[in-house]
Coordinates of C-alpha atoms (C1' of nucleotides) in Angstrom, one line a residue:
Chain A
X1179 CA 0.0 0.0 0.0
X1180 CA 1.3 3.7 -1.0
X1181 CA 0.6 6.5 0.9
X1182 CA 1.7 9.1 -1.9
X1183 CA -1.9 9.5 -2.8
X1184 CA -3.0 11.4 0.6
X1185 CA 0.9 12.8 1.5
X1186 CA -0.5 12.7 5.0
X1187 CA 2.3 14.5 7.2
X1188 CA 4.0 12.6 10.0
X1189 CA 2.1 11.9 13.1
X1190 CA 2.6 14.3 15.8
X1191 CA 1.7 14.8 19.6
X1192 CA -2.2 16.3 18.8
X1193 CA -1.4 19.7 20.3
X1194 CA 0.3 21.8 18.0
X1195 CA 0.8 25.4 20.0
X1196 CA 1.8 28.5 17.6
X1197 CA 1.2 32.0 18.2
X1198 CA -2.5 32.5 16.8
X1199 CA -2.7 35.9 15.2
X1200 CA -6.1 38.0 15.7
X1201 CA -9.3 36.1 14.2
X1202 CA -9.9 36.6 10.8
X1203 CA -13.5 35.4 9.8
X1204 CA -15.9 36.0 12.4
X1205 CA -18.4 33.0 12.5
X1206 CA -21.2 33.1 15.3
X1207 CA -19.7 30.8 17.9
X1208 CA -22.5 28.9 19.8
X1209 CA -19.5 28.1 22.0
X1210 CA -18.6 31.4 22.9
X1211 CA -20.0 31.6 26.5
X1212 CA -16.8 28.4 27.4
X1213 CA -14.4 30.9 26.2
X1214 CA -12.9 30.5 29.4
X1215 CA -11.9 26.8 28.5
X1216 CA -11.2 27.5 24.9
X1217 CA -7.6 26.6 23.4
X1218 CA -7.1 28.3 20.0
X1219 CA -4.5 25.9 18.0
X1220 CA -3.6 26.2 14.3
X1221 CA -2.9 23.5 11.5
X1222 CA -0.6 23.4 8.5
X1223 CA -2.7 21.4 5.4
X1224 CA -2.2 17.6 6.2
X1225 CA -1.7 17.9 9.9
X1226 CA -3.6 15.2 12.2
X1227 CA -5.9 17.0 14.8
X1228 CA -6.8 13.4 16.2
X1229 CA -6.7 9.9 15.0
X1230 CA -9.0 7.1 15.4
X1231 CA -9.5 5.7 18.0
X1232 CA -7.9 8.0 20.1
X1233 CA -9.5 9.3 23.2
X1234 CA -11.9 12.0 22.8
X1235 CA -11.0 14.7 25.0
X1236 CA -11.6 17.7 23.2
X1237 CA -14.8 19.3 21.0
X1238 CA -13.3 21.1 17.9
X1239 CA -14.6 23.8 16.4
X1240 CA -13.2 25.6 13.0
X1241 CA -12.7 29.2 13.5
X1242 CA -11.1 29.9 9.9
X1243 CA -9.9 27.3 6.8
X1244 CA -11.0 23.7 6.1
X1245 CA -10.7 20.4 8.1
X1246 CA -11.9 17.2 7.1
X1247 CA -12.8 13.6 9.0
X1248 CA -11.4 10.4 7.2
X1249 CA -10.5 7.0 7.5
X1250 CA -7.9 5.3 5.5
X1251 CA -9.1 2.1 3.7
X1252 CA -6.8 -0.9 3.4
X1253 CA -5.9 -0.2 0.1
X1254 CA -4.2 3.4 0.7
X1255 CA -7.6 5.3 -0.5
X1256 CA -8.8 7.9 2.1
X1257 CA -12.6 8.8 2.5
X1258 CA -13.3 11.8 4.0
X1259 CA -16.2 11.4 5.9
X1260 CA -17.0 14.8 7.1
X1261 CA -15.7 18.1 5.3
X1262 CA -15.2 20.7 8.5
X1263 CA -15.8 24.7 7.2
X1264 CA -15.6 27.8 9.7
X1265 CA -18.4 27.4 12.5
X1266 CA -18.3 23.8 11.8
X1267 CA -18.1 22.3 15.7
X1268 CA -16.5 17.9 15.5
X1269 CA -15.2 15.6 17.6
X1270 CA -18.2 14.3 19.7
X1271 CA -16.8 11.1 20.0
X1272 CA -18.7 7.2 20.3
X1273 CA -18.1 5.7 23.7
X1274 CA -15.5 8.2 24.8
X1275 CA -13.1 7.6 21.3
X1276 CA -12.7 9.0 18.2
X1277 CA -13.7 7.1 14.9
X1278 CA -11.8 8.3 12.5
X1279 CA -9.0 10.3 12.0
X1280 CA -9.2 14.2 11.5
X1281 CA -7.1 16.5 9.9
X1282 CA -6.6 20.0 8.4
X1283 CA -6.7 20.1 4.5
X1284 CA -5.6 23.7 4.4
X1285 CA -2.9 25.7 5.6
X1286 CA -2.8 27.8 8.4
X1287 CA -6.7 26.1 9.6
X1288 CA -7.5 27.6 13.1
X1289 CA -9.1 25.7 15.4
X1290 CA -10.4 26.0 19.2
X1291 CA -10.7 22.8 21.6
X1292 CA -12.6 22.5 24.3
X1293 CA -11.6 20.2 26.8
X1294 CA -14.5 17.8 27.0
X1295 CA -14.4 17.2 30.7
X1296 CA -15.1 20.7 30.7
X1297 CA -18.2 21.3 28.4
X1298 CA -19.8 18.3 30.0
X1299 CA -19.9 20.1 33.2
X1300 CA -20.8 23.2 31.8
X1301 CA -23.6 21.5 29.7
X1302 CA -24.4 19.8 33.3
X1303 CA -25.0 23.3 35.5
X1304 CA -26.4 25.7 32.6
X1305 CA -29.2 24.5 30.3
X1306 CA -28.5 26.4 27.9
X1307 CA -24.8 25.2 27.1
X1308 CA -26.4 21.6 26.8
X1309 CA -28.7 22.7 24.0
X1310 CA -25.9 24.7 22.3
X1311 CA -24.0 21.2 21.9
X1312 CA -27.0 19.4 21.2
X1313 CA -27.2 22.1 18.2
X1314 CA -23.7 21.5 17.3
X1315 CA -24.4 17.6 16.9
X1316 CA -27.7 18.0 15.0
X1317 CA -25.7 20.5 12.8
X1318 CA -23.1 17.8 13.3
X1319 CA -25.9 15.2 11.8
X1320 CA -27.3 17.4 9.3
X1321 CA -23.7 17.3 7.3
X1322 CA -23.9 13.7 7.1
X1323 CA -27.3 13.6 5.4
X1324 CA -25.9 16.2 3.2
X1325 CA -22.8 13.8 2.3
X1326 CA -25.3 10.4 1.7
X1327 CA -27.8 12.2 -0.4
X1328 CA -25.0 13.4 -2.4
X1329 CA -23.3 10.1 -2.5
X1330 CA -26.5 8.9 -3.3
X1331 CA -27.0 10.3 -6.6
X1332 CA -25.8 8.1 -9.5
X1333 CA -24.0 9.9 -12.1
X1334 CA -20.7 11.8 -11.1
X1335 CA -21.9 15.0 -12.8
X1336 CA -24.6 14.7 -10.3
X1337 CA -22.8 14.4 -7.7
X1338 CA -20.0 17.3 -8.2
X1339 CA -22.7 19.4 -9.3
X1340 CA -25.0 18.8 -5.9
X1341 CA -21.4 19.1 -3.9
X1342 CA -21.1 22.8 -5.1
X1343 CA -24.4 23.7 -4.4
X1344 CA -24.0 21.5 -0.7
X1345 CA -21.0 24.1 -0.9
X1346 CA -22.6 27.4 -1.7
X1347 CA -25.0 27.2 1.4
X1348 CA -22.7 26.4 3.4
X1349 CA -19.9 28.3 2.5
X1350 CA -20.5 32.7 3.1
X1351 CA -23.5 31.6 5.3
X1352 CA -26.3 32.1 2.7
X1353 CA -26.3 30.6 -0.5
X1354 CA -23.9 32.8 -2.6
X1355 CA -23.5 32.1 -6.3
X1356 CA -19.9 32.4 -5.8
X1357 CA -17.5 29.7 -4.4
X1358 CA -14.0 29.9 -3.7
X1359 CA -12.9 26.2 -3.1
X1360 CA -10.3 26.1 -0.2
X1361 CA -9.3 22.4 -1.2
X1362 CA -7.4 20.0 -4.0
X1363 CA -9.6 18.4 -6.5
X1364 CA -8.6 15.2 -4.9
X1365 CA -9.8 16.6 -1.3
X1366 CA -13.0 16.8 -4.0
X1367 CA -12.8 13.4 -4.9
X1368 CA -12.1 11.5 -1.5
X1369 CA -15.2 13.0 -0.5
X1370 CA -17.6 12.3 -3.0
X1371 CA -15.9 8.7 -3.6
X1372 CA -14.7 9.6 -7.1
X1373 CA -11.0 9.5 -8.8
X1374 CA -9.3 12.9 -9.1
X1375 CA -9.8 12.9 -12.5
X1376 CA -14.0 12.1 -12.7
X1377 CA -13.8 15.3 -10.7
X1378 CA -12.3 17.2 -12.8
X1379 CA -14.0 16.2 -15.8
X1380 CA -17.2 16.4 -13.9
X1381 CA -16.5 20.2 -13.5
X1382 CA -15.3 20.9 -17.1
X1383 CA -18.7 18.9 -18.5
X1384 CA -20.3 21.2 -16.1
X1385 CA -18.9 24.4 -17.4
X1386 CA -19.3 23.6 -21.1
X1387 CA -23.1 23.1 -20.3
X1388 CA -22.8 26.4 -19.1
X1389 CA -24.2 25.3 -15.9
X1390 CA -20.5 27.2 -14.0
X1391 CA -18.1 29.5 -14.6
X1392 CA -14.5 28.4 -13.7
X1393 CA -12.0 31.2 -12.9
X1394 CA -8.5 29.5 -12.4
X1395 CA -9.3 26.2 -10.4
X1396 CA -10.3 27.2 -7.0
X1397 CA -12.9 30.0 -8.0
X1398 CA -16.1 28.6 -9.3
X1399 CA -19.5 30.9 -10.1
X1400 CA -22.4 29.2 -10.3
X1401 CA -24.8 30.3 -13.5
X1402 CA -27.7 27.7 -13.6
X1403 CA -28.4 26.0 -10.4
X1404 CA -31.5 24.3 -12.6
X1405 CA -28.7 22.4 -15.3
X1406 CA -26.4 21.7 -11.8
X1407 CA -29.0 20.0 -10.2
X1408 CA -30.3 17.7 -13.5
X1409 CA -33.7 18.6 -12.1
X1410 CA -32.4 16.2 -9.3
X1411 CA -32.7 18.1 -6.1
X1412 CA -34.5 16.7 -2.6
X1413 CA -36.3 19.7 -2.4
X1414 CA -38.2 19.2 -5.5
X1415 CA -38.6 15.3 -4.7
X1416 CA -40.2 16.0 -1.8
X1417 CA -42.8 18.3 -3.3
X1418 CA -43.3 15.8 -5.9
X1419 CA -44.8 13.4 -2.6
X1420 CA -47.8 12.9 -4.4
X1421 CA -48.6 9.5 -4.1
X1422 CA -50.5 7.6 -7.1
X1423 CA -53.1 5.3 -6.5
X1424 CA -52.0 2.4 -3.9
X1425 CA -51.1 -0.4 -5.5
X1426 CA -50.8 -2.8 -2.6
X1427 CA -53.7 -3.8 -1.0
X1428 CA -54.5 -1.1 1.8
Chain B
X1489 CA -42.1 10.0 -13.4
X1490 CA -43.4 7.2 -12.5
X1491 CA -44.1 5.8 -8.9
X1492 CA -43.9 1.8 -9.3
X1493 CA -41.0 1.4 -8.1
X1494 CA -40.7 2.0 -4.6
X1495 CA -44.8 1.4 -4.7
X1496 CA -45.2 3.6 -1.5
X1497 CA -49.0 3.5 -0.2
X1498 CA -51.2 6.3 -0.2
X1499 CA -50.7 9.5 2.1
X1500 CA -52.2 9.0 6.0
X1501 CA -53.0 10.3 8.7
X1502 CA -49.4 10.3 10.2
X1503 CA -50.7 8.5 13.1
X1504 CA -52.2 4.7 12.6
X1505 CA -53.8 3.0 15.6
X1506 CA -54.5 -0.4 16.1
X1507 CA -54.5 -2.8 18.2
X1508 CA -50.6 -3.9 19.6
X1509 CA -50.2 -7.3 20.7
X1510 CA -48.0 -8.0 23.5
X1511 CA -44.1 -7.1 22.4
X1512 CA -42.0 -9.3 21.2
X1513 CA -38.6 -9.1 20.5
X1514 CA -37.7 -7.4 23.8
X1515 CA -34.6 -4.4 22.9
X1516 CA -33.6 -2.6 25.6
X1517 CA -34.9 0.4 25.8
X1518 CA -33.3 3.6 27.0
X1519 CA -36.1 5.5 26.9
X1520 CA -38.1 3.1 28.7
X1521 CA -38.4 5.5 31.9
X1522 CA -40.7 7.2 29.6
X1523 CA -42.9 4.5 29.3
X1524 CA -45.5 7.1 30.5
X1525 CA -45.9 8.9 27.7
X1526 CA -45.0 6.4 25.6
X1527 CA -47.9 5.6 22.3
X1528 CA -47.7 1.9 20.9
X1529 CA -48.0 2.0 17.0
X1530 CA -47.8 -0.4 14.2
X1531 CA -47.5 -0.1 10.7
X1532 CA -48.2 -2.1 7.5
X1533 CA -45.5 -2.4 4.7
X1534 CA -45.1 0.9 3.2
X1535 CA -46.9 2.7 6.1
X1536 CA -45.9 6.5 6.2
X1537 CA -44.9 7.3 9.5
X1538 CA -43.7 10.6 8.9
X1539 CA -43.5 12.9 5.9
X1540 CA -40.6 15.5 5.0
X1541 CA -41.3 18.8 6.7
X1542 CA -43.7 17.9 8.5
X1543 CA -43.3 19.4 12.5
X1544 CA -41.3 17.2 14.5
X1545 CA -43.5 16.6 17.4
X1546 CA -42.6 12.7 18.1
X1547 CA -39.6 10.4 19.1
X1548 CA -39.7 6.8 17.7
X1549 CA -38.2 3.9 18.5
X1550 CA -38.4 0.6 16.3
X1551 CA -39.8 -2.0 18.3
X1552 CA -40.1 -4.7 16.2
X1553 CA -40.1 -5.1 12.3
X1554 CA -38.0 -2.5 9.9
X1555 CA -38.3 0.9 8.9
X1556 CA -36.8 3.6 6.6
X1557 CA -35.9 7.4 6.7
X1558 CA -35.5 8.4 2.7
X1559 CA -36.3 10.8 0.1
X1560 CA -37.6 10.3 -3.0
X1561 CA -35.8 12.0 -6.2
X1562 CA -37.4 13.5 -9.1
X1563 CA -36.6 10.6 -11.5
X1564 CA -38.7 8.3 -9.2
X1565 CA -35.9 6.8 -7.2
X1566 CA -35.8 6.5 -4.1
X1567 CA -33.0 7.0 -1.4
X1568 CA -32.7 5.5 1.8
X1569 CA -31.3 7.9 4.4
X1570 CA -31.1 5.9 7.1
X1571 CA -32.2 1.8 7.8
X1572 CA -34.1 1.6 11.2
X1573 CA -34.2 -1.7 13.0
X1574 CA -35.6 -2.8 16.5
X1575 CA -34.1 -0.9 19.3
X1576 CA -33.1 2.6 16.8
X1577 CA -34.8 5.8 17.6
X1578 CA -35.4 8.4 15.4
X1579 CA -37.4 11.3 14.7
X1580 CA -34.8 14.0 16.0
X1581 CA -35.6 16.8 13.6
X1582 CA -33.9 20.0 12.4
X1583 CA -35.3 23.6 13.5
X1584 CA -38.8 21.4 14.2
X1585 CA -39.3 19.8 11.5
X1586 CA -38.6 16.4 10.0
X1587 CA -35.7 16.7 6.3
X1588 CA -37.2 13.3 5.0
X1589 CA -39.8 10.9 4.6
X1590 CA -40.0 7.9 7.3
X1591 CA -41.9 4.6 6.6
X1592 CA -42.4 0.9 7.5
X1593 CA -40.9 -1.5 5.0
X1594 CA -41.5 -4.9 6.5
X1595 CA -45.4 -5.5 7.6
X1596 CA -45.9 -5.3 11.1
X1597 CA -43.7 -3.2 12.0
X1598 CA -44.1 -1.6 15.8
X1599 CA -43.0 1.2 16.9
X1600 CA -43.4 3.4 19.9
X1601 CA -44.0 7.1 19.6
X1602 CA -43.0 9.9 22.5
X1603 CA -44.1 13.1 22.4
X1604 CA -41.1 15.4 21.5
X1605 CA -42.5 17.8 24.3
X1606 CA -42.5 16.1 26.5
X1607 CA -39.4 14.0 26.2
X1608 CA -37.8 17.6 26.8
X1609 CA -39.7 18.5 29.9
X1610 CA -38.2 15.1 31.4
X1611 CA -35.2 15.4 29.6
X1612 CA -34.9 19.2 31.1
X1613 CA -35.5 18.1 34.7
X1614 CA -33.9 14.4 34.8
X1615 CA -30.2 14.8 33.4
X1616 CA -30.3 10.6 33.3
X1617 CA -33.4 10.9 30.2
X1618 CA -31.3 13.9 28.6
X1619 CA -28.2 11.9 28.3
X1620 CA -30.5 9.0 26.7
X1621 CA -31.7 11.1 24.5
X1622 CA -28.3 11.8 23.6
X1623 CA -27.2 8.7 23.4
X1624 CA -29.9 8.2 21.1
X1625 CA -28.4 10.8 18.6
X1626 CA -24.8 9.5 18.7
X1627 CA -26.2 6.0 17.8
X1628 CA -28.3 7.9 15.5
X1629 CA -25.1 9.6 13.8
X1630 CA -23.5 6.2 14.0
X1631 CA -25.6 4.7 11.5
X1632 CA -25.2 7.8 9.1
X1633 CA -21.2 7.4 9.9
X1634 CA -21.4 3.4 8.6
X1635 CA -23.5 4.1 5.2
X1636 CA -21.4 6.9 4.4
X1637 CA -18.2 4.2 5.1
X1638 CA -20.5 1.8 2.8
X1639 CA -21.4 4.6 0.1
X1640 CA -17.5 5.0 0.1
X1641 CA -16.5 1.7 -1.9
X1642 CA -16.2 1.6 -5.0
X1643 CA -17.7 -1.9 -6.7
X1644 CA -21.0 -3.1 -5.9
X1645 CA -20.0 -6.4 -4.7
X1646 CA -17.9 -4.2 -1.8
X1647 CA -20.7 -2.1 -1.0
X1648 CA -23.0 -5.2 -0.5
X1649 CA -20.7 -7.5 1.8
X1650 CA -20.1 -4.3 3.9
X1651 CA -23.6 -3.7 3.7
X1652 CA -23.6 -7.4 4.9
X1653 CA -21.5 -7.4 7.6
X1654 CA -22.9 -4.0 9.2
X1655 CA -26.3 -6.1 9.6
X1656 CA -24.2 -8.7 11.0
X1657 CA -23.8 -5.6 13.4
X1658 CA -26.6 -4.5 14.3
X1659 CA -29.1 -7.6 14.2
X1660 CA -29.0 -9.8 16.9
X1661 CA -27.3 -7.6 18.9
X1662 CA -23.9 -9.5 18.9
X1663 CA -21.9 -10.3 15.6
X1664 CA -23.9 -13.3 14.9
X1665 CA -23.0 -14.7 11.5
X1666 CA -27.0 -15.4 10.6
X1667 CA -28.8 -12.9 9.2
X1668 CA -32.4 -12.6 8.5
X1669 CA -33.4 -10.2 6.2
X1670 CA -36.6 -8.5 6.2
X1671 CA -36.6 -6.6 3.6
X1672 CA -36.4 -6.8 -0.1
X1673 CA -33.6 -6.7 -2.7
X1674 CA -35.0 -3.3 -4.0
X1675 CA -35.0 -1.6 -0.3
X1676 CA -31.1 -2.6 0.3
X1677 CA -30.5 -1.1 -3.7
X1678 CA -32.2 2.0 -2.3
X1679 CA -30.4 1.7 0.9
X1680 CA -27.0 1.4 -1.3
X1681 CA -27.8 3.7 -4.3
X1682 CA -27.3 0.6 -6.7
X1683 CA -30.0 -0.9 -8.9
X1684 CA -32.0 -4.0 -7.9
X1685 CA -30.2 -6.5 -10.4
X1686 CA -27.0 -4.8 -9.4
X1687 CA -27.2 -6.1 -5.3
X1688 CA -28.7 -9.5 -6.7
X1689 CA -25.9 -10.1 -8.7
X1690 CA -23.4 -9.2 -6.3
X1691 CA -25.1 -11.6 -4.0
X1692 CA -24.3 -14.7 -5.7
X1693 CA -21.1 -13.2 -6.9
X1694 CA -20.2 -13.8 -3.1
X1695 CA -22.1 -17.0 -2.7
X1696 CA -20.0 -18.3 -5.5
X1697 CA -16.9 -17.1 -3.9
X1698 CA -18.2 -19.0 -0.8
X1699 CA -18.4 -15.9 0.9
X1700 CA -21.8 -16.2 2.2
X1701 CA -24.5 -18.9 1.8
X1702 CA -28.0 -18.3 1.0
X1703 CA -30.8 -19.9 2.0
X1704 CA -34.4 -19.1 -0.2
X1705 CA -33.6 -15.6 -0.7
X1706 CA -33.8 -13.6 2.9
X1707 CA -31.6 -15.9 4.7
X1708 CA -27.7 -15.3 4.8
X1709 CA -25.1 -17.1 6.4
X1710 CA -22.0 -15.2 6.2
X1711 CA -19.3 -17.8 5.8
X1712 CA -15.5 -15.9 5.1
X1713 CA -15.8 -12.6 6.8
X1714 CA -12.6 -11.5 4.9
X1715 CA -13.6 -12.5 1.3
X1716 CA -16.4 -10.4 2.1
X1717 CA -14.6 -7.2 3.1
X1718 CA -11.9 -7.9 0.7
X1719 CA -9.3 -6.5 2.5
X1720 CA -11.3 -3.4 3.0
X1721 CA -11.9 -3.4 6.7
X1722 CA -11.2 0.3 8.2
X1723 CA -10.3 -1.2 11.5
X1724 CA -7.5 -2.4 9.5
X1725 CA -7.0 1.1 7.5
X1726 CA -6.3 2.4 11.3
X1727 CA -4.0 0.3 12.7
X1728 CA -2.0 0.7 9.0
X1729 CA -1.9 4.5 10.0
X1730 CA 2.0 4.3 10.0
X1731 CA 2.4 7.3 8.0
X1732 CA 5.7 7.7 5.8
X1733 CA 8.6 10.2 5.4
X1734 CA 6.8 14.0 5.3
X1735 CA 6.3 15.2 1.7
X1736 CA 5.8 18.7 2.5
X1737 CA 8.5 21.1 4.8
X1738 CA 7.8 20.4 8.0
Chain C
dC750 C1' -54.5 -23.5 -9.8
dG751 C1' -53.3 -18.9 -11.1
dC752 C1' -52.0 -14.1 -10.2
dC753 C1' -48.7 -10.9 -8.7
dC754 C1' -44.7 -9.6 -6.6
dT755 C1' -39.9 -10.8 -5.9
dT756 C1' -35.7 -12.4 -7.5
dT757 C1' -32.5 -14.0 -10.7
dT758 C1' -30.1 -14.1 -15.1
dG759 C1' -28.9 -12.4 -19.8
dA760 C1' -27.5 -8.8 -23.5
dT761 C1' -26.2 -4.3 -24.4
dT762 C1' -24.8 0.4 -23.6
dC763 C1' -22.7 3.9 -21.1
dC764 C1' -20.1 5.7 -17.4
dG765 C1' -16.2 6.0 -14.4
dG766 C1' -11.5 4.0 -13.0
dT767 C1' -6.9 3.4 -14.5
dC768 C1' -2.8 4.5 -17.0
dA769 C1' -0.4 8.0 -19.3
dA770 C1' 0.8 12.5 -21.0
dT771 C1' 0.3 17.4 -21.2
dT772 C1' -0.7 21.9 -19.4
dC773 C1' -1.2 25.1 -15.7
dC774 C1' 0.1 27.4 -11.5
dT775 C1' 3.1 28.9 -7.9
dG776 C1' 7.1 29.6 -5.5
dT777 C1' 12.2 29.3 -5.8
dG778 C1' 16.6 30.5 -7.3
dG779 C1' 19.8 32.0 -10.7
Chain D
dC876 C1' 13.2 39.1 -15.0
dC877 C1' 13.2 34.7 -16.6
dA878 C1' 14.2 29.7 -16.0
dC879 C1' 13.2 25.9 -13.5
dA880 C1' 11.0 22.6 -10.5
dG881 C1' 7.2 20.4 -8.2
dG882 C1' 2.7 19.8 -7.4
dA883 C1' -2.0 20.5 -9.2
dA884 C1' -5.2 20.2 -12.8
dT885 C1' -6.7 18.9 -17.3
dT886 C1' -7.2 15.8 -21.2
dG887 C1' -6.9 11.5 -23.8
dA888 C1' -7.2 6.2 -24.6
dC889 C1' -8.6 2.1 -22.9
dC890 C1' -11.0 -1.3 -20.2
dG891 C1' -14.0 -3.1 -16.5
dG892 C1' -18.2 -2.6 -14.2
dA893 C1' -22.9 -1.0 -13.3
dA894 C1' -27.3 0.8 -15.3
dT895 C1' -30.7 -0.4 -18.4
dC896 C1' -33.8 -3.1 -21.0
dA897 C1' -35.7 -7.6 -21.3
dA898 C1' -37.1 -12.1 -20.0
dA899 C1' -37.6 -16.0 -17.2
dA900 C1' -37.9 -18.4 -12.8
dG901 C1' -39.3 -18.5 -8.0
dG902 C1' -42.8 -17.8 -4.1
dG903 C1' -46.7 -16.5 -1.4
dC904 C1' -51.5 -16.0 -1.1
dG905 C1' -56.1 -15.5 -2.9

DNA sequence: CGCCCTTTTGATTCCGGTCAATTCCTGTGG
DNA sequence: CCACAGGAATTGACCGGAATCAAAAGGGCG
């Protein structure tokens, strides 16, 4: 098995302390009132925040650049499981231990931990921290249905094309029309399950349809969320719920 | 579009009342201290329990029988979000409401309802119910973590025997190597975003390996646990985490 | 028995992975 | 300032695999 594909960097004690200049990128921090507790940290692109399996003993959240969740199949692919953008809050574990490995994908990603042990009793004594991480796991949640109805679709056109949309609402809060992709096409691709070079052609079938507008690599403009979506979105699916006659015995 | 395919029934009254028999199957239940306000419910095949944004004003938990969280495209497919089996709750919305369609999808199928009010009146003044109820999530998220690790893979036959073996999981409790399914070939292609013919082929593509062993059509025996991952296992992926020399300046 | 749903199997087409080569982009050093 | 190097991105050729269309076999229930 290589390991060229992902150029992960060397392991490394998890902490990784460097002066953290002012914050750029103000995102609304449901967090905020554990400021007392926070620890600001800042990763180069490829450094491990956690592995698997490790213990859980810190909540994450991502002040400013890109993070992502992954695990590392036997055969030297990675899939990331869980792309991480500013505001994003990770590392709830499962029985006290991380699943999979996290790690930033950009340079210079800020990060603040919060020491579990410490949340926990703050969630414990004020209500009102408890729901705050409750919303951070439901957001938590809400990115993985995001990630399986995009696997979901069948055609990789469908899928790169429901990724940048995915991406536009999250990225710049609302949903701009304008995205500015902090990560590699293959960061692209070990998401949505697909070679480096599907992705890639995926986006250039998608601008000749007239559907984007590519400027450079990283800068995408979205022109025609109708062709991007193949007339495939949830949305519409769910309007469409207008069930035929039954056709089972009722 | 056409609706044959997933053949759902006609649109009901979300609740369905009849008469429960005594419970089999007996799950452990950690909501049970809710038994209260708990509401017995059963379903036929195809049953609606929920529809997409529709107000989240119910808990669930699968009792007994199999159902589905999915959405339903505008080609006529449908996608299974999430597979719900005895002892899995859902119902958890977002901002009140539920993103996606639930329904049975074996005949029979019980399930208990709690009212999401109050589940957080108890939850809000017993801290044991509110960390049940996140327990509840985290299993929840659990589920969406393995289909995401299943979506990942990249032939059919992989995406089944993992499919396979995650059963193996979750039915009987244990990691029993008999499984029982009660559902049909065309819910597990929804469930895996493959076509019908697809997961039947890839079934005895693996019973011709001597991978598994199948008895009529709904009974499995897995026989070679490794054939079956084919060297895919992410446990393994982990422990290989040895990373190399450091591409980038360090 | 006979109907309908489910499952399996076959033939064909198209899509995505792989291998390979070229171009683009950025930062470095002469 | 330009040349160079290395990684990132695109494009092409080829092949294997999954969707699709089609048909047949199995199974449960009236």
């Amino acid at each position: 098995m290589s390991w060229d594909r992902s150029s992960m960097r060397a392991a490394e004690p998890i902490w990784r302390h460097q002066p953290v200049p002012p914050r750029q990128n103000p995102v609304p921090d449901p967090l905020a009132s554990m400021a007392s507790a926070a620890r600001p940290l800042r990763y180069g692109r490829g450094r491990m925040i956690y592995a698997a399996d490790s213990p859980a003993r810190y909540l994450y959240r991502v002040v400013s650049g890109a993070a992502a969740r992954f695990l590392l199949r036997s055969d030297g692919r990675r899939q990331i499981i869980d792309l991480l953008l500013p505001g994003d809050v990770f590392g709830f574990g499962a029985g006290g231990k991380h699943r999979f490995n996290a790690a930033a994908i950009v340079d210079g990603t800020s990060i603040t931990g919060y020491p579990r042990a410490r949340v926990n009793a703050l969630a414990a004594a004020d209500p009102r921290i408890a729901a705050a991480v409750n919303e951070a796991m439901a957001a938590a949640a809400a990115r993985l249905h995001d990630l399986i109805v995009i696997l979901g679709h069948t055609t990789a056109e469908e899928k790169v094309g429901a990724f940048l949309l995915h991406l536009a609402g999250r990225l710049s809060g609302g949903s701009a029309d304008v995205i500015i992709l902090p990560f590699t096409r293959e960061d692209i691709a070990d998401y949505l399950a697909l070679s480096v070079e599907t992705v890639s052609r995926s986006l250039t079938l998608l601008r000749r349809r007239g559907a984007i507008r590519l400027v450079g690599s990283r800068h995408v403009k979205i022109l025609n969320r109708a062709v991007i979506a193949g007339g495939d979105d949830d949305r519409e699916a769910v309007d469409n719920l207008r069930i035929p006659a039954c056709s089972g015995r009722d």
